[in-house]
Short mmCIF file of C-alpha atoms and ligand atoms in Angstrom, two decimals:
data_model
loop_
_atom_site.label_atom_id
_atom_site.label_comp_id
_atom_site.label_asym_id
_atom_site.label_seq_id
_atom_site.Cartn_x
_atom_site.Cartn_y
_atom_site.Cartn_z
CA MET A 1 102.31 94.97 132.94
CA SER A 2 102.08 95.91 129.26
CA VAL A 3 104.55 96.91 126.58
CA SER A 4 103.00 98.73 123.64
CA ILE A 5 104.83 99.95 120.58
CA VAL A 6 103.57 103.02 118.74
CA VAL A 7 104.65 102.92 115.09
CA GLY A 8 104.09 105.25 112.18
CA SER A 9 102.41 103.16 109.50
CA GLN A 10 103.13 105.40 106.50
CA TRP A 11 105.96 107.86 105.69
CA GLY A 12 106.05 109.58 109.09
CA ASP A 13 104.13 112.55 110.51
CA GLU A 14 101.03 110.43 111.13
CA GLY A 15 100.41 112.12 114.50
CA LYS A 16 102.54 109.83 116.71
CA GLY A 17 103.32 112.70 119.11
CA LYS A 18 99.67 113.42 119.81
CA VAL A 19 98.85 109.74 120.30
CA VAL A 20 101.85 108.98 122.53
CA ASP A 21 100.96 111.97 124.72
CA LEU A 22 97.36 110.76 124.91
CA LEU A 23 98.29 107.17 125.81
CA SER A 24 100.96 108.29 128.29
CA SER A 25 98.32 108.97 130.96
CA LYS A 26 98.01 105.18 131.32
CA VAL A 27 101.69 104.16 131.41
CA ASP A 28 104.69 104.44 133.73
CA ILE A 29 107.45 104.80 131.13
CA VAL A 30 107.75 106.11 127.55
CA ALA A 31 110.91 105.25 125.58
CA ARG A 32 112.08 106.42 122.15
CA TYR A 33 113.81 103.60 120.29
CA GLN A 34 115.36 104.94 117.05
CA GLY A 35 115.97 107.95 114.86
CA GLY A 36 117.14 111.28 116.13
CA ALA A 37 116.28 114.93 115.73
CA ASN A 38 114.97 114.17 112.24
CA ALA A 39 111.72 113.44 114.09
CA GLY A 40 109.26 116.21 114.89
CA HIS A 41 106.45 115.07 117.19
CA THR A 42 103.80 117.70 117.88
CA ILE A 43 101.61 117.96 120.95
CA LYS A 44 98.97 120.65 121.37
CA ILE A 45 97.65 121.46 124.81
CA GLY A 46 95.23 124.37 124.95
CA ASP A 47 96.93 127.17 123.04
CA LYS A 48 100.39 125.77 123.65
CA GLN A 49 102.27 123.68 121.10
CA PHE A 50 105.30 121.50 121.85
CA ILE A 51 107.45 119.87 119.17
CA PHE A 52 109.72 117.08 120.39
CA HIS A 53 112.66 115.89 118.35
CA LEU A 54 114.49 113.64 120.84
CA ILE A 55 112.65 113.67 124.15
CA PRO A 56 109.79 111.15 124.33
CA SER A 57 106.29 112.56 123.88
CA GLY A 58 105.26 111.36 127.36
CA ILE A 59 107.29 114.10 129.10
CA LEU A 60 104.29 116.40 129.64
CA HIS A 61 102.85 113.90 132.15
CA ASP A 62 104.52 114.59 135.52
CA ASN A 63 104.63 111.00 136.71
CA VAL A 64 105.85 109.40 133.50
CA ILE A 65 109.52 108.39 133.19
CA CYS A 66 111.02 109.14 129.77
CA ILE A 67 113.87 107.22 128.20
CA ILE A 68 116.03 107.90 125.17
CA GLY A 69 116.95 104.38 124.16
CA ASN A 70 120.19 102.95 122.82
CA GLY A 71 118.83 102.93 119.24
CA VAL A 72 118.53 106.72 119.12
CA VAL A 73 121.25 108.97 117.69
CA ILE A 74 121.62 112.13 119.76
CA GLU A 75 122.66 115.55 118.52
CA PRO A 76 123.95 117.39 121.63
CA LYS A 77 122.71 120.84 120.59
CA ALA A 78 119.23 119.58 119.71
CA LEU A 79 118.90 117.76 123.03
CA LEU A 80 120.15 120.71 125.10
CA GLU A 81 117.70 123.05 123.33
CA GLU A 82 114.84 120.70 124.07
CA ILE A 83 115.82 120.32 127.73
CA GLU A 84 116.03 124.11 128.05
CA MET A 85 112.65 124.62 126.38
CA LEU A 86 111.04 122.16 128.80
CA GLU A 87 112.70 123.74 131.84
CA GLN A 88 111.48 127.17 130.72
CA ASN A 89 108.00 125.70 130.71
CA GLY A 90 108.41 124.53 134.30
CA ILE A 91 108.77 120.85 133.43
CA THR A 92 111.27 119.06 135.65
CA LEU A 93 113.45 116.42 134.06
CA GLU A 94 115.78 115.27 136.83
CA GLY A 95 114.75 111.80 137.94
CA ARG A 96 112.33 111.59 135.01
CA LEU A 97 114.61 111.59 131.97
CA PHE A 98 117.15 108.84 131.33
CA ILE A 99 119.53 108.58 128.39
CA SER A 100 121.04 105.29 127.31
CA HIS A 101 124.79 105.01 127.80
CA ASN A 102 124.83 103.05 124.54
CA ALA A 103 123.13 105.68 122.37
CA HIS A 104 125.36 107.22 119.71
CA LEU A 105 126.15 110.89 119.25
CA ILE A 106 125.65 112.96 116.14
CA MET A 107 128.88 114.88 115.69
CA PRO A 108 129.38 118.10 113.68
CA TYR A 109 131.06 116.08 110.90
CA HIS A 110 127.90 113.94 110.56
CA LYS A 111 125.76 116.98 109.88
CA LEU A 112 128.32 118.36 107.48
CA LEU A 113 128.58 115.06 105.57
CA ASP A 114 124.76 114.84 105.43
CA SER A 115 124.60 118.22 103.73
CA ILE A 116 127.52 117.40 101.41
CA ASN A 117 125.77 114.15 100.37
CA GLU A 118 122.56 116.05 99.72
CA SER A 119 124.34 118.44 97.39
CA GLY A 120 125.62 115.55 95.26
CA GLU A 121 123.91 113.26 92.76
CA ARG A 122 122.32 110.88 95.25
CA LYS A 123 119.84 113.22 96.85
CA ILE A 124 117.35 111.71 99.30
CA GLY A 125 115.80 114.89 100.62
CA THR A 126 117.03 114.23 104.17
CA THR A 127 116.27 116.47 107.12
CA GLY A 128 119.97 117.45 107.21
CA ARG A 129 120.30 116.37 110.84
CA GLY A 130 123.29 114.06 110.27
CA ILE A 131 121.24 110.91 110.81
CA GLY A 132 122.65 108.75 107.97
CA PRO A 133 126.34 109.55 108.57
CA SER A 134 125.95 108.93 112.32
CA TYR A 135 124.37 105.49 111.78
CA ILE A 136 127.10 104.73 109.20
CA ASP A 137 129.74 105.26 111.91
CA LYS A 138 127.71 103.21 114.39
CA TYR A 139 127.68 100.22 112.06
CA ALA A 140 131.31 100.79 111.02
CA ARG A 141 132.08 100.62 114.78
CA LYS A 142 133.57 104.09 114.80
CA GLY A 143 130.75 105.86 116.58
CA ILE A 144 131.08 107.97 119.72
CA ARG A 145 128.62 106.76 122.34
CA ILE A 146 127.14 108.54 125.33
CA ALA A 147 129.23 106.25 127.58
CA ASP A 148 132.39 107.61 125.95
CA LEU A 149 131.62 111.00 127.51
CA LEU A 150 132.25 109.45 130.91
CA ASN A 151 135.94 108.82 130.24
CA LYS A 152 137.59 112.05 129.10
CA GLU A 153 140.83 110.49 127.88
CA ILE A 154 139.12 107.82 125.79
CA LEU A 155 136.71 110.43 124.45
CA LYS A 156 139.51 112.74 123.32
CA GLU A 157 141.38 109.87 121.71
CA LYS A 158 138.31 108.65 119.81
CA ILE A 159 137.42 112.10 118.56
CA ARG A 160 141.02 112.70 117.43
CA THR A 161 141.12 109.40 115.50
CA ASN A 162 137.75 110.07 113.89
CA LEU A 163 138.63 113.64 113.01
CA LYS A 164 141.84 112.56 111.31
CA GLU A 165 139.81 110.35 109.00
CA LYS A 166 136.95 112.82 108.47
CA ASN A 167 139.25 115.74 107.80
CA ASN A 168 141.09 113.68 105.21
CA LEU A 169 137.79 112.92 103.53
CA LEU A 170 136.59 116.51 103.74
CA LYS A 171 139.83 117.92 102.33
CA LYS A 172 140.78 115.34 99.71
CA VAL A 173 137.42 114.17 98.44
CA TYR A 174 135.09 117.10 99.02
CA GLU A 175 137.60 119.95 98.95
CA HIS A 176 136.06 121.29 102.13
CA GLU A 177 137.92 123.00 104.94
CA GLU A 178 138.91 120.86 107.93
CA LEU A 179 137.07 120.81 111.25
CA ASN A 180 138.74 121.86 114.48
CA VAL A 181 139.37 118.94 116.86
CA ASP A 182 139.60 120.99 120.05
CA GLU A 183 136.33 122.77 119.37
CA ILE A 184 134.55 119.44 118.98
CA ILE A 185 136.16 117.98 122.10
CA ASN A 186 135.16 121.03 124.14
CA GLU A 187 131.58 120.85 122.87
CA CYS A 188 131.40 117.21 123.97
CA LEU A 189 132.85 117.96 127.40
CA ASP A 190 130.36 120.78 127.89
CA PHE A 191 127.54 118.48 126.77
CA ASP A 192 128.66 115.83 129.28
CA ARG A 193 128.58 118.35 132.15
CA LYS A 194 124.99 119.18 131.28
CA ILE A 195 123.60 115.69 130.75
CA ASP A 196 125.74 113.54 133.04
CA LYS A 197 122.89 113.21 135.55
CA TYR A 198 120.59 111.63 132.96
CA ILE A 199 122.95 108.90 131.70
CA THR A 200 122.19 105.34 132.70
CA ASP A 201 121.95 101.72 131.53
CA THR A 202 118.42 102.12 130.17
CA SER A 203 118.16 98.49 129.06
CA ALA A 204 118.72 97.37 132.67
CA TYR A 205 116.30 100.06 133.87
CA LEU A 206 113.56 98.90 131.48
CA ASN A 207 114.02 95.22 132.28
CA ASP A 208 113.88 95.97 136.02
CA ALA A 209 110.70 97.94 135.38
CA LEU A 210 109.18 94.95 133.60
CA GLU A 211 109.94 92.76 136.62
CA GLN A 212 108.11 95.35 138.72
CA GLN A 213 105.05 94.99 136.43
CA LYS A 214 105.32 98.54 135.06
CA SER A 215 103.59 99.61 131.84
CA ILE A 216 105.84 100.78 129.05
CA LEU A 217 105.16 102.54 125.78
CA LEU A 218 107.81 102.44 123.07
CA GLU A 219 107.65 105.47 120.77
CA GLY A 220 108.76 105.08 117.18
CA ALA A 221 109.90 107.95 115.02
CA GLN A 222 109.41 108.21 111.24
CA GLY A 223 107.25 105.48 109.67
CA ALA A 224 107.37 101.94 108.29
CA LEU A 225 107.86 103.07 104.69
CA LEU A 226 110.97 105.01 105.77
CA ASP A 227 112.49 101.87 107.35
CA VAL A 228 115.97 101.15 105.96
CA ASP A 229 115.08 97.45 105.47
CA HIS A 230 111.35 97.49 104.71
CA GLY A 231 110.78 100.96 103.30
CA THR A 232 111.09 102.56 99.89
CA TYR A 233 114.89 102.25 99.70
CA PRO A 234 116.99 104.32 99.01
CA TYR A 235 114.45 107.04 99.93
CA VAL A 236 114.36 106.01 103.56
CA THR A 237 115.91 106.97 106.86
CA SER A 238 118.89 105.05 108.26
CA SER A 239 117.18 103.17 111.11
CA ASN A 240 114.35 100.70 111.74
CA PRO A 241 111.16 102.58 112.67
CA THR A 242 109.18 99.31 112.31
CA SER A 243 108.21 97.46 115.48
CA GLY A 244 111.26 95.15 115.34
CA GLY A 245 113.43 98.22 115.93
CA ALA A 246 111.70 98.78 119.28
CA CYS A 247 113.37 95.69 120.77
CA THR A 248 116.87 96.31 119.46
CA GLY A 249 116.53 100.02 120.19
CA THR A 250 115.67 99.58 123.87
CA GLY A 251 116.80 96.14 125.02
CA ILE A 252 113.25 94.95 125.70
CA PRO A 253 112.90 91.40 124.34
CA PRO A 254 110.25 90.52 121.69
CA THR A 255 108.52 88.10 124.10
CA LYS A 256 107.54 91.06 126.32
CA ILE A 257 105.71 93.06 123.64
CA THR A 258 101.96 92.99 124.25
CA LYS A 259 100.56 95.36 121.62
CA VAL A 260 101.58 97.13 118.43
CA ILE A 261 99.63 100.31 117.78
CA GLY A 262 99.83 101.64 114.24
CA ILE A 263 99.22 105.34 113.66
CA VAL A 264 97.44 105.84 110.35
CA LYS A 265 96.80 109.27 108.89
CA ALA A 266 93.39 109.33 107.13
CA TYR A 267 95.22 110.34 103.94
CA THR A 268 98.91 110.10 102.97
CA THR A 269 101.84 112.51 103.22
CA ARG A 270 105.53 112.27 102.47
CA VAL A 271 108.45 114.69 102.95
CA GLY A 272 111.57 114.41 100.83
CA LEU A 273 112.12 112.46 97.63
CA GLY A 274 110.95 109.03 96.52
CA PRO A 275 107.99 107.35 94.83
CA PHE A 276 104.49 108.05 96.18
CA PRO A 277 101.76 106.33 94.12
CA THR A 278 98.72 108.20 95.49
CA GLU A 279 100.35 111.65 95.42
CA LEU A 280 98.00 114.38 94.17
CA PHE A 281 99.10 117.30 92.04
CA ASP A 282 95.63 118.83 91.71
CA GLU A 283 93.28 120.99 93.78
CA ASP A 284 92.50 118.07 96.14
CA GLY A 285 96.22 117.73 96.94
CA LYS A 286 96.49 121.44 97.67
CA LYS A 287 93.39 121.27 99.84
CA LEU A 288 94.78 118.39 101.92
CA ALA A 289 98.01 120.35 102.46
CA GLU A 290 96.18 123.53 103.40
CA ILE A 291 93.53 122.11 105.70
CA GLY A 292 95.92 119.56 107.18
CA VAL A 293 98.62 122.26 107.62
CA GLU A 294 101.08 119.83 106.09
CA PHE A 295 104.46 121.42 106.76
CA GLY A 296 107.37 119.49 108.33
CA ALA A 297 107.62 119.87 112.13
CA THR A 298 111.43 119.69 111.88
CA THR A 299 112.40 121.41 108.64
CA GLY A 300 109.23 123.36 107.78
CA ARG A 301 109.26 121.84 104.28
CA PRO A 302 105.86 121.41 102.59
CA ARG A 303 104.70 117.79 102.76
CA ARG A 304 103.56 116.04 99.59
CA CYS A 305 99.93 114.93 99.96
CA GLY A 306 97.71 112.22 98.49
CA TRP A 307 94.77 109.90 99.18
CA LEU A 308 94.91 107.11 101.73
CA ASP A 309 96.66 104.00 100.44
CA THR A 310 95.30 100.85 102.12
CA PHE A 311 97.54 98.63 99.99
CA LEU A 312 100.51 100.37 101.64
CA VAL A 313 98.98 100.41 105.14
CA ASN A 314 98.12 96.72 104.88
CA TYR A 315 101.78 96.03 104.06
CA SER A 316 102.71 98.12 107.08
CA ARG A 317 100.26 96.16 109.27
CA ARG A 318 101.93 92.92 108.22
CA ILE A 319 105.56 93.87 108.77
CA ASN A 320 104.85 95.67 112.06
CA GLY A 321 102.30 93.20 113.41
CA ILE A 322 99.89 96.08 114.05
CA ASN A 323 96.90 94.84 116.01
CA ARG A 324 95.40 98.21 116.94
CA ALA A 325 95.21 101.31 114.79
CA VAL A 326 94.64 104.95 115.58
CA ILE A 327 93.23 106.89 112.63
CA THR A 328 94.39 110.50 112.75
CA LYS A 329 93.37 113.73 111.01
CA LEU A 330 89.97 112.39 109.96
CA ASP A 331 88.68 115.96 110.43
CA VAL A 332 90.83 117.12 107.49
CA LEU A 333 88.63 115.06 105.12
CA SER A 334 85.47 116.85 106.32
CA HIS A 335 85.82 119.39 103.54
CA PHE A 336 85.71 117.05 100.55
CA GLU A 337 82.65 116.18 98.40
CA ASN A 338 84.36 112.97 97.27
CA ILE A 339 87.17 110.97 98.82
CA LYS A 340 89.27 108.28 97.17
CA VAL A 341 91.04 105.33 98.75
CA CYS A 342 93.68 103.24 97.01
CA THR A 343 93.13 99.51 97.47
CA ALA A 344 95.59 97.96 95.01
CA TYR A 345 98.39 98.74 92.54
CA GLU A 346 98.61 97.86 88.87
CA ILE A 347 101.68 97.68 86.70
CA ASN A 348 101.02 97.21 82.97
CA GLY A 349 97.38 96.38 83.71
CA LYS A 350 98.31 93.61 86.16
CA GLN A 351 97.40 93.83 89.85
CA LEU A 352 100.26 93.30 92.28
CA LYS A 353 99.98 90.71 95.02
CA TYR A 354 102.62 92.25 97.27
CA PHE A 355 103.63 95.81 98.03
CA PRO A 356 106.68 96.68 95.90
CA THR A 357 109.42 98.50 97.78
CA SER A 358 111.85 98.88 94.89
CA GLU A 359 112.08 102.31 93.35
CA ALA A 360 111.74 100.88 89.83
CA GLU A 361 108.48 99.06 90.54
CA LEU A 362 106.89 101.53 92.93
CA SER A 363 107.41 104.45 90.57
CA GLN A 364 105.46 102.56 87.89
CA ALA A 365 102.63 101.42 90.17
CA LYS A 366 99.20 102.86 89.27
CA PRO A 367 96.80 103.09 92.20
CA VAL A 368 93.38 101.42 91.90
CA TYR A 369 90.81 103.60 93.70
CA GLU A 370 87.45 103.15 95.40
CA ASN A 371 85.29 106.25 95.69
CA PHE A 372 83.59 107.45 98.84
CA LYS A 373 81.09 110.21 99.43
CA GLY A 374 82.39 112.89 101.79
CA TRP A 375 80.46 113.92 104.91
CA ASN A 376 80.87 117.68 104.47
CA THR A 377 80.34 118.52 108.08
CA ASP A 378 82.63 119.54 110.93
CA ILE A 379 83.51 116.53 113.09
CA SER A 380 86.28 118.13 115.16
CA GLU A 381 84.20 118.40 118.35
CA ILE A 382 82.64 114.92 118.17
CA ASN A 383 83.86 112.55 120.89
CA ASN A 384 81.52 109.63 120.42
CA PHE A 385 81.74 107.20 117.51
CA GLU A 386 77.94 106.99 117.21
CA ASP A 387 77.74 110.73 116.55
CA LEU A 388 79.98 110.60 113.47
CA PRO A 389 78.20 111.05 110.10
CA HIS A 390 77.44 107.67 108.50
CA GLU A 391 79.77 108.45 105.54
CA ALA A 392 82.67 108.83 108.00
CA LYS A 393 81.74 105.56 109.73
CA GLU A 394 81.66 103.83 106.35
CA TYR A 395 85.09 105.23 105.49
CA LEU A 396 86.51 103.94 108.80
CA SER A 397 84.93 100.47 108.51
CA PHE A 398 86.35 100.15 105.02
CA ILE A 399 89.86 101.03 106.24
CA ALA A 400 89.63 98.51 109.11
CA VAL A 401 88.55 95.70 106.76
CA LYS A 402 91.04 96.51 103.98
CA CYS A 403 93.98 96.91 106.36
CA GLY A 404 93.06 94.00 108.61
CA PHE A 405 93.17 95.69 112.02
CA GLU A 406 90.86 97.00 114.71
CA ILE A 407 90.60 100.74 115.18
CA SER A 408 91.02 101.76 118.83
CA HIS A 409 90.92 105.58 118.54
CA ILE A 410 90.01 108.21 115.99
CA SER A 411 91.68 111.60 116.14
CA VAL A 412 89.61 114.54 114.91
CA GLY A 413 91.93 117.42 115.84
CA PRO A 414 95.39 118.11 117.27
CA LYS A 415 94.31 118.38 120.93
CA ARG A 416 94.04 115.55 123.48
CA SER A 417 90.32 116.19 123.83
CA GLN A 418 89.73 115.80 120.09
CA THR A 419 89.85 112.03 120.25
CA ILE A 420 87.18 109.34 119.95
CA GLU A 421 87.88 106.11 121.84
CA LEU A 422 86.17 102.99 120.49
P1 GDP B 501 104.37 112.85 114.14
O1 GDP B 501 105.72 113.12 113.59
O2 GDP B 501 103.83 111.53 113.74
O3 GDP B 501 104.30 113.04 115.64
O4 GDP B 501 103.40 113.95 113.51
P2 GDP B 501 103.70 115.52 113.37
O5 GDP B 501 103.59 116.14 114.70
O6 GDP B 501 104.93 115.75 112.59
O7 GDP B 501 102.52 115.95 112.41
C1 GDP B 501 101.19 115.79 112.75
C2 GDP B 501 100.52 117.19 112.71
O8 GDP B 501 99.11 117.03 112.73
C3 GDP B 501 100.83 118.04 113.93
O9 GDP B 501 100.80 119.38 113.56
C4 GDP B 501 99.68 117.71 114.90
O10 GDP B 501 99.41 118.78 115.81
C5 GDP B 501 98.54 117.56 113.93
N1 GDP B 501 97.50 116.60 114.31
C6 GDP B 501 97.62 115.43 114.99
N2 GDP B 501 96.43 114.79 115.02
C7 GDP B 501 95.55 115.57 114.34
C8 GDP B 501 94.18 115.44 113.99
O11 GDP B 501 93.51 114.45 114.29
N3 GDP B 501 93.62 116.46 113.26
C9 GDP B 501 94.32 117.54 112.88
N4 GDP B 501 93.70 118.48 112.16
N5 GDP B 501 95.63 117.70 113.18
C10 GDP B 501 96.22 116.72 113.90
P1 IMO B 502 108.61 111.90 112.29
O1 IMO B 502 109.12 111.12 113.47
C1 IMO B 502 108.64 112.49 107.97
C2 IMO B 502 112.40 111.61 105.89
C3 IMO B 502 113.15 112.76 105.26
C4 IMO B 502 113.81 112.06 104.09
C5 IMO B 502 114.17 110.70 104.69
C6 IMO B 502 115.62 110.58 105.17
O2 IMO B 502 108.32 113.33 112.61
O3 IMO B 502 107.48 111.19 111.64
P2 IMO B 502 116.88 111.55 107.31
O4 IMO B 502 117.09 112.96 107.76
O5 IMO B 502 116.15 110.69 108.29
O6 IMO B 502 118.15 110.90 106.81
O7 IMO B 502 115.94 111.70 106.00
O8 IMO B 502 113.29 110.51 105.77
N1 IMO B 502 112.09 111.78 107.33
C7 IMO B 502 110.87 112.04 107.81
N2 IMO B 502 109.70 112.28 107.18
N3 IMO B 502 108.67 112.44 109.31
C8 IMO B 502 109.81 112.17 109.96
O9 IMO B 502 109.87 111.96 111.30
C9 IMO B 502 111.00 112.00 109.21
N4 IMO B 502 112.29 111.76 109.53
C10 IMO B 502 112.94 111.62 108.37
O10 IMO B 502 112.26 113.78 104.84
O11 IMO B 502 112.87 111.85 103.07
MG1 MG B 503 106.71 114.58 112.48
#
């Protein structure tokens, strides 16, 4: 029996999809624990590319059970599109996909309110998927849950009550036209017909599986620095991508967690607004974006790029309890004469002891860099650590020491085969 959590250790898009797919060959169950279709997890197999927004990245392995946990917020249309895409690719889901009856739905008014918020003064640069407004309703105890789909009368009543309030807000505060209640009810009923067979008590399912000594992998979306509690607030998402969220988001207790695997991109990227101390605005930044093909897997927006920040990743290691790390996209650095790594921050000439998460402090933080010589050679076909150029080995050892974890895998390309196991 083992329960591993895969967490993004930076601002998301570290390569969690690739790693979860890779590790899925050794587990029985993969469960997503938070976020929604703001996530875009990419898996490349041969010439085929899959991008998963809601369905766990273990689904391409026939004998792996996939679970969408209670902590996830589900947009019906996004889920149906993903199910259809998988079916078109000959991947069967019945008996393999389970959706928590306690997961919340993203309703049309959530998406609308997300876009209205983004057009106001407090812009975050969200993915526009309705994530924040849906979690607001969850915590305000007004949310519509998957289980509500099972009782048509209760469902209709809840949607009517919510719509009364939302339409008031839309009309009186935002001067927006009202939404049609019946349309929304019908969409939900249609959604229920299509997903009814997947709904279950996933917390009970997972705890039974633990008693049967099954191996489970819990897949995080986003990254630690986007965590609503521990990230760079307010420029964060509205859930807990950090490892603690894996327990509340699935119903698996903390005492059952055996490993926390942090996914660390060999440099740093961020999508959306918010402070980013090692961000590059020069040729090196452009080169990282180009070679790394740094465009959002969900929105297609260009990702901001910068050097690796070990001060940030070390913070992430501490709050997540990361004991194994997978370094991804090391191949992207193969084309640089010189590589920099941030090891500390200074504000007014004084080095900080702790990572600052407040906007005021972080936007003033000046990165302190160490310089590394690049290796200037293609490493994307190497699958043995010993065969890596010594400059690359030095870079990796430095990261492991500075961040305080062991490296278990190194990813040198998007495909499963482009992985070095240590
Ligand atoms: P996630 O959200 O953490 O799953 O990451 P994304 O899928 O959004 O972004 C990672 C991108 O990098 C995807 O396009 C992957 O196919 C790609 N990728 C993953 N690992 C590697 C790697 O080691 N090298 C390269 N060059 N690309 C990678
Ligand atoms: P994966 O799982 C990168 C960012 C958005 C925005 C902020 C809030 O693919 O790593 P939201 O729509 O969640 O309210 O937006 O969070 N963001 C991500 N950035 N990868 C993601 O997911 C992200 N999901 C949300 O760009 O800055
Ligand atoms: Mg992504």
